[in-house]
Coordinates of C-alpha atoms and ligand atoms in Angstrom, one line a residue:
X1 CA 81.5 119.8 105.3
X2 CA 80.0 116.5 107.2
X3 CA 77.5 115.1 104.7
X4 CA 74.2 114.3 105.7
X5 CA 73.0 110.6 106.1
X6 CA 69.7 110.4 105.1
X7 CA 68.9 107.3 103.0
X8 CA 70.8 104.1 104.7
X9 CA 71.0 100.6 103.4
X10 CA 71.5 97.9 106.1
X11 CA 73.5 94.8 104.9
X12 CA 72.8 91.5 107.2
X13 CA 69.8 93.2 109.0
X14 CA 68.3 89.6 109.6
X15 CA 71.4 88.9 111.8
X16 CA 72.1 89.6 115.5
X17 CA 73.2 93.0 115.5
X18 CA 71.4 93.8 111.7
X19 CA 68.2 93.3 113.1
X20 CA 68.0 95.6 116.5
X21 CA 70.3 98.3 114.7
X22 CA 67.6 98.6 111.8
X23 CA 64.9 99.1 113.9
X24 CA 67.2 101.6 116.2
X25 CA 68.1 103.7 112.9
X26 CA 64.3 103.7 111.9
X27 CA 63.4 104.9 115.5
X28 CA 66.4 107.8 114.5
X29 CA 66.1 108.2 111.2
X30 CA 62.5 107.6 110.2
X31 CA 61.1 104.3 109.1
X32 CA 61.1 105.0 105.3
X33 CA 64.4 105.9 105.3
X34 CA 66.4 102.9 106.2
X35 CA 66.4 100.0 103.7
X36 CA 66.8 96.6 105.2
X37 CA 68.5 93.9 103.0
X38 CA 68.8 90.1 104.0
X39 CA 70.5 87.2 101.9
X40 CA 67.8 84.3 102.6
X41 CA 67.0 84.1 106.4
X42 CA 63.7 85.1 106.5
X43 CA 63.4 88.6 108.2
X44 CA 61.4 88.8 111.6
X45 CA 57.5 90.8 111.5
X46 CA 59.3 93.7 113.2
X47 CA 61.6 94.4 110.7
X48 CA 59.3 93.3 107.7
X49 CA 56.5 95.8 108.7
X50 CA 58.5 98.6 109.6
X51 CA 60.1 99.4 106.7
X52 CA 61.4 98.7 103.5
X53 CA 63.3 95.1 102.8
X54 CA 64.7 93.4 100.0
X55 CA 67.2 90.2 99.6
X56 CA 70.3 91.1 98.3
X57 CA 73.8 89.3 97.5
X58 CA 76.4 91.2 98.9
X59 CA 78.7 89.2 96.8
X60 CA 77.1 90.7 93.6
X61 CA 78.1 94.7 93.3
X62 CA 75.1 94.6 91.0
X63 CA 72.9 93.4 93.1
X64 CA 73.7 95.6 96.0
X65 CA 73.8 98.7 93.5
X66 CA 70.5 98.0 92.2
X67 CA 69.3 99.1 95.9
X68 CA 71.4 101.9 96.2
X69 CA 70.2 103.5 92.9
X70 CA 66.8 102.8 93.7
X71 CA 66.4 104.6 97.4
X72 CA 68.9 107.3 96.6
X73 CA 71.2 105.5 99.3
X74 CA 74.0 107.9 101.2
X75 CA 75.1 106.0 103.8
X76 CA 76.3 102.1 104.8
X77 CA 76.3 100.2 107.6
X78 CA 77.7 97.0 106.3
X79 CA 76.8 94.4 108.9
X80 CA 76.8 91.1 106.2
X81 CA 79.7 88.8 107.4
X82 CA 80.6 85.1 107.7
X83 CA 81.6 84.8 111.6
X84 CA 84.2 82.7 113.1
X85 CA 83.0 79.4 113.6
X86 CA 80.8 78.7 110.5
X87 CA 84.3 80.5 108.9
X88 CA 86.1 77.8 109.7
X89 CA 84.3 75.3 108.2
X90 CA 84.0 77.1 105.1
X91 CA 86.6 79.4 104.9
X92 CA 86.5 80.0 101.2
X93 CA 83.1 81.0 101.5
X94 CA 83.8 83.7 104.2
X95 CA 86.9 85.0 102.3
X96 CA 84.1 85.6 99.6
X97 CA 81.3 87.2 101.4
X98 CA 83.2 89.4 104.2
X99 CA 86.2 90.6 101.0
X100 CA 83.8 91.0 98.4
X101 CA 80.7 92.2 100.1
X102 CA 83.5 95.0 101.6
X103 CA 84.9 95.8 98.6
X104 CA 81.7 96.6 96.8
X105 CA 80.2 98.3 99.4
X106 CA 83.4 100.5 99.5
X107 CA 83.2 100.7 95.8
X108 CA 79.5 101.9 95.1
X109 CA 80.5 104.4 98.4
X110 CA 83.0 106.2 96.3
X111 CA 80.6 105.8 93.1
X112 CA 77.4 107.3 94.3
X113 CA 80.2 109.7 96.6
X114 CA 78.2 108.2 100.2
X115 CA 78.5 110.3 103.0
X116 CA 79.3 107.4 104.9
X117 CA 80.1 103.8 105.0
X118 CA 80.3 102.0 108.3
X119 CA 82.1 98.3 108.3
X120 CA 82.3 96.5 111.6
X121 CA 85.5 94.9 113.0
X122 CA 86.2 92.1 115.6
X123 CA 87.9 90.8 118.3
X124 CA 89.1 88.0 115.8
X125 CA 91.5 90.4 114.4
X126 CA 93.9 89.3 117.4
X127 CA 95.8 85.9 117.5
X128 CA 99.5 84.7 118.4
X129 CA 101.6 87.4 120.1
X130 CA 98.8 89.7 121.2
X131 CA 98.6 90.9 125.0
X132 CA 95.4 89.4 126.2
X133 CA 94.7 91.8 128.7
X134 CA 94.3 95.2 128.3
X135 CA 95.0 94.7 124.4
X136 CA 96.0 98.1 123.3
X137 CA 94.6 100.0 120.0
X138 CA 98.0 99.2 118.1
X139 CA 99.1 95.7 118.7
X140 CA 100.1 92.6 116.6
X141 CA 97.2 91.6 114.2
X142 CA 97.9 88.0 113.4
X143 CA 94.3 86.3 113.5
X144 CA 94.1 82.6 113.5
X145 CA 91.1 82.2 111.7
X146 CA 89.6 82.9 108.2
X147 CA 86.8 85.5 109.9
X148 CA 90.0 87.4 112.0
X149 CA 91.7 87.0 108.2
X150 CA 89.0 88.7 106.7
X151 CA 88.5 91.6 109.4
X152 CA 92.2 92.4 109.3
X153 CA 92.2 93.0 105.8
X154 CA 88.8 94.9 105.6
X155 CA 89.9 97.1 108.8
X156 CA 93.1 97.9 106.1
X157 CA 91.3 98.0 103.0
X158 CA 88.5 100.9 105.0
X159 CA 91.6 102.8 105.9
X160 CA 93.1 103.0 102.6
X161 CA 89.8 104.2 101.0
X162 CA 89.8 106.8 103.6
X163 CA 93.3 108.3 102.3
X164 CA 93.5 107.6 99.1
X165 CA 89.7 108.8 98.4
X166 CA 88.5 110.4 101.3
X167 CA 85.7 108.1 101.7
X168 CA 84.0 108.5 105.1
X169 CA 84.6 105.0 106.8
X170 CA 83.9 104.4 110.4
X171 CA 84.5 100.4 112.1
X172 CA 84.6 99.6 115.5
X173 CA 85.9 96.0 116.9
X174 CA 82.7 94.4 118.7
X175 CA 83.6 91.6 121.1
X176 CA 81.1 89.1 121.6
X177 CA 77.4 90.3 121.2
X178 CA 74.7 89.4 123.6
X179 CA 71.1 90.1 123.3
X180 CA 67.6 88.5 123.7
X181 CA 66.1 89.5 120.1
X182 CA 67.4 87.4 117.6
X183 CA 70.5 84.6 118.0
X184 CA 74.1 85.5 116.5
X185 CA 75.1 82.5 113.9
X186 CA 78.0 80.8 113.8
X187 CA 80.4 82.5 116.2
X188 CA 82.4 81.2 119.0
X189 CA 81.1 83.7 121.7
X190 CA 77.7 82.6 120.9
X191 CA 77.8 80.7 123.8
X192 CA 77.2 83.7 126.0
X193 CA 73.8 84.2 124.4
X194 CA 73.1 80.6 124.7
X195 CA 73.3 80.4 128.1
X196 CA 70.4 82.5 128.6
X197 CA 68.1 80.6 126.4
X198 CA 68.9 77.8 127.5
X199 CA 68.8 78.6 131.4
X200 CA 65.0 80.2 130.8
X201 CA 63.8 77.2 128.1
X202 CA 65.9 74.1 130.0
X203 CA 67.9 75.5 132.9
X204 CA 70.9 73.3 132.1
X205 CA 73.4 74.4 129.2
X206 CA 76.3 72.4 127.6
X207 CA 78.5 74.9 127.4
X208 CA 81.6 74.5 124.2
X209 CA 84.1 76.2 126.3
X210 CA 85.5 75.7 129.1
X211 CA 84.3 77.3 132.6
X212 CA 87.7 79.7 132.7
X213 CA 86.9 81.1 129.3
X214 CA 87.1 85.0 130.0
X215 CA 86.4 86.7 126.5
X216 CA 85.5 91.0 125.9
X217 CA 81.4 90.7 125.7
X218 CA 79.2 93.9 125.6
X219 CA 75.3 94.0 125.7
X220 CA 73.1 94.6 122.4
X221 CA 71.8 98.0 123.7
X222 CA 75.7 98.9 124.5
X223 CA 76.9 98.2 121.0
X224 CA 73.7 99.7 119.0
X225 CA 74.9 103.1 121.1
X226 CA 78.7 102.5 120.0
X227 CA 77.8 101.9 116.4
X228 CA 75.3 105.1 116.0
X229 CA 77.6 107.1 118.2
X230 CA 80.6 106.9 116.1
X231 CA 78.6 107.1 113.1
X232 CA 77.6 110.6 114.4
X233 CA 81.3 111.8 115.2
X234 CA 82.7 114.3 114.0
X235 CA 85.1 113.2 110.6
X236 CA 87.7 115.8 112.4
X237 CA 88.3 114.5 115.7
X238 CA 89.0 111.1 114.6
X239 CA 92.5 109.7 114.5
X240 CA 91.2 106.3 113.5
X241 CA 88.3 105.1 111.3
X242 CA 88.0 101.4 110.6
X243 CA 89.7 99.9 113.8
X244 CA 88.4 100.8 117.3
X245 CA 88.8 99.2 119.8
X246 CA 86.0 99.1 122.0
X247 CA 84.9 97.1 125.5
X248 CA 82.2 96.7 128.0
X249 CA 82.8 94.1 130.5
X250 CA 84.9 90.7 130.5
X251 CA 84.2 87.7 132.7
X252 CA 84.2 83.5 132.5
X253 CA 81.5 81.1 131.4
X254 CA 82.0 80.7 135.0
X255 CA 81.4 84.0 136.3
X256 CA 78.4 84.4 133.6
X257 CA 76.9 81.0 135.5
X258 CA 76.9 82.2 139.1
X259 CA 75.5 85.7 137.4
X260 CA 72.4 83.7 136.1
X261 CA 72.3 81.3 139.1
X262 CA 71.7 85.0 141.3
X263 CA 68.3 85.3 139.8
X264 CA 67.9 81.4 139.0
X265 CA 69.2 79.0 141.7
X266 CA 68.6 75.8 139.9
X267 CA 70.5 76.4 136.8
X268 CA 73.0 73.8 135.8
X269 CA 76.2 74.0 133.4
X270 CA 78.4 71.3 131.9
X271 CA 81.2 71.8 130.0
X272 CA 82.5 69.7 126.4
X273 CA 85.0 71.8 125.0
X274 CA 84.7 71.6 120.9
X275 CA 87.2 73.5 118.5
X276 CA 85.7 76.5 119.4
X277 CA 88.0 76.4 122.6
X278 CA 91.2 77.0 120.1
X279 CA 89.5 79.9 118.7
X280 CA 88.7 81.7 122.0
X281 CA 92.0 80.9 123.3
X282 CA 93.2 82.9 120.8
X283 CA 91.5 86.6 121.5
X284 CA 91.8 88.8 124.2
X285 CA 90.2 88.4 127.5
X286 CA 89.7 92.6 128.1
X287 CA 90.7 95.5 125.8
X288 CA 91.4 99.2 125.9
X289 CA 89.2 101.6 124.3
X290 CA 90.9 104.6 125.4
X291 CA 90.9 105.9 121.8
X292 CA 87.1 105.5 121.4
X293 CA 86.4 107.3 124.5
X294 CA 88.8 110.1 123.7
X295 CA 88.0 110.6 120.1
X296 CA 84.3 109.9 120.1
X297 CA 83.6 109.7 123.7
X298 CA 82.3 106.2 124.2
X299 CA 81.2 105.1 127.6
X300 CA 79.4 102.0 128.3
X301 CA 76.3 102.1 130.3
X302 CA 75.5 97.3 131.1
X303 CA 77.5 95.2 133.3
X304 CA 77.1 91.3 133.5
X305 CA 74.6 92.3 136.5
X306 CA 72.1 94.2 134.6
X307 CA 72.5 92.7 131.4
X308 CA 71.7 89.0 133.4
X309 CA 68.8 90.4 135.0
X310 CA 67.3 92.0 132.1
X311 CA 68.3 89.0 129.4
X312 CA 66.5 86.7 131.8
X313 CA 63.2 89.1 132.6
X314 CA 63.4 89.5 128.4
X315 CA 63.3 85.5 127.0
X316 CA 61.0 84.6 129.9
X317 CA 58.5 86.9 128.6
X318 CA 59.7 85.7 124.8
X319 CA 59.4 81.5 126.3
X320 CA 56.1 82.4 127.4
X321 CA 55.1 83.6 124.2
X322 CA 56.9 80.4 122.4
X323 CA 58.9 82.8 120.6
X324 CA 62.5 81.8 122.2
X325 CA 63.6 79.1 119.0
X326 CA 61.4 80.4 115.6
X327 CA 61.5 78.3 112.8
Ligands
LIG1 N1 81.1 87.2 117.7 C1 82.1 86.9 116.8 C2 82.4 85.5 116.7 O1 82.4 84.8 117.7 C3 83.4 87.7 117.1 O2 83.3 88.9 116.5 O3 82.8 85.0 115.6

């Protein structure tokens, strides 16, 4: 029988996607019921004063059980991780925080018997030999950085603890995140998020790819749905748990400029290429999610239209408020 979730612990809900999905799972779930943990960014009003928070070291199983004994926690969503580019300059550090942050969530899962855990995956699990179109569910998984190392063993690790414990463990493969609520750190398809502030505060963006650049991206609201939604499926009619693949829309820096340049005529880009370049070169430029949509029935709902037009109409209200760069 599916166990109920009814106490969840957010890891990394300061970051990007941490901070809209807490506030989505206390819409869903009740405010009181969803216990948002942070490392040492300091968390936004929203999240401070709509629920319970408390820093955490995901790196410490002590630390994160303390939590978990103390709200009764049943349910995961892991969303703590070191991302690609700040990986790279420290990969030791994101070996440490994205294995041993997974392996203790995992581990207090299976020792306070969790009805679920959910870990997300990447895009950076792809590398040398992959298809980059159309990359299918089973391909070559040969990442060429620390953050792709770390995902491919984690997507692994989730699936072992599946069948040898029958721990509930649902991960999907985000591509690149954008949203107008709080900036990702340290990734390389940052720059997709970064265009819009900087278009709406400056109208000019150096961008540190270059214009042909086509990676997988999906809009905040889009992956919020995907997460929740395949939390929510039914344990039986999944064939996969840690690994989905899952897309929205693809398109080129230069393709995302002439969608901005639609609503806002005198935006400028420029292009310096940094090692970033390397990095994106190395993942897919489209995917298929024919397993998501047939086991859990995902469907996206943005394209780079709507997602423009409503990224733009969302940090001009934020610019006007001064609220675009907080300290
Ligand atoms: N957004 C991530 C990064 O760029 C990919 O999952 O590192």
């Amino acid at each position: 029988m599916k166990k109920e979730m009814k106490k969840i612990l957010v890891t990394g809900s300061v970051g990007q996607i941490g901070s809209e999905l807490t506030l989505a799972l206390r819409e869903k779930y009740g405010a009181e019921n969803v216990i948002a943990t942070g490392r040492k960014t300091k968390p936004s009003k929203a999240l401070l004063e709509s629920g319970p928070f408390h820093f955490i070291d995901v790196t410490s199983i002590a630390s994160v059980e303390e939590i978990v004994k103390k709200y009764n926690i049943d349910t995961v969503y892991h969303m703590a991780a070191i991302l690609s580019a700040v990986g790279e300059g420290n990969p030791q550090l994101c070996w440490n925080v994205n294995m041993n942050g997974t392996i203790n969530v995992l581990e207090l899962g299976l020792k306070y018997e969790m009805a679920r855990v959910i870990i997300p995956s990447s895009i950076a699990v792809w590398g040398k030999g992959v298809p980059l179109e159309n990359t299918p569910q089973e391909t070559v998984l040969k990442p060429s950085t620390m953050y792709g190392v770390t995902k491919v063993a984690a997507e692994i690790l989730c699936d072992y603890y599946v069948a040898r414990f029958g721990l509930d463990i649902r991960g999907l493969r985000y591509p690149g995140i954008i949203s107008s609520e709080t900036l990702p750190g340290g990734g390389t398809t940052d720059y997709a998020v970064a265009i819009y502030y900087e278009a709406v505060a400056k109208k000019h963006y150096t961008c540190f790819v270059r214009e042909n650049t086509v990676l997988p991206m999906m809009y905040m609201p889009d992956c919020i749905k995907s997460t929740i939604d395949l939390a929510e499926a039914d344990f039986n009619k999944l064939m996969h748990h840690s690994d989905f693949n899952i897309a929205s829309m693809s398109f080129s820096v230069k393709e995302l400029a002439d969608a901005i340049n639609k609503y806002m005529p005198d935006f400028k880009v420029d292009y310096a290429p940094d090692h970033r370049q390397k990095i994106a070169d190395s993942w897919p430029n489209s995917i298929d999610d024919s397993c998501a949509k047939e086991e859990w029935g995902w469907q996206p709902s943005w394209n780079l239209d709507s997602v423009t037009k409503d990224m733009l109409e969302k940090l001009t209200e934020r610019h006007k408020k001064g609220e675009l760069y907080p300290e």
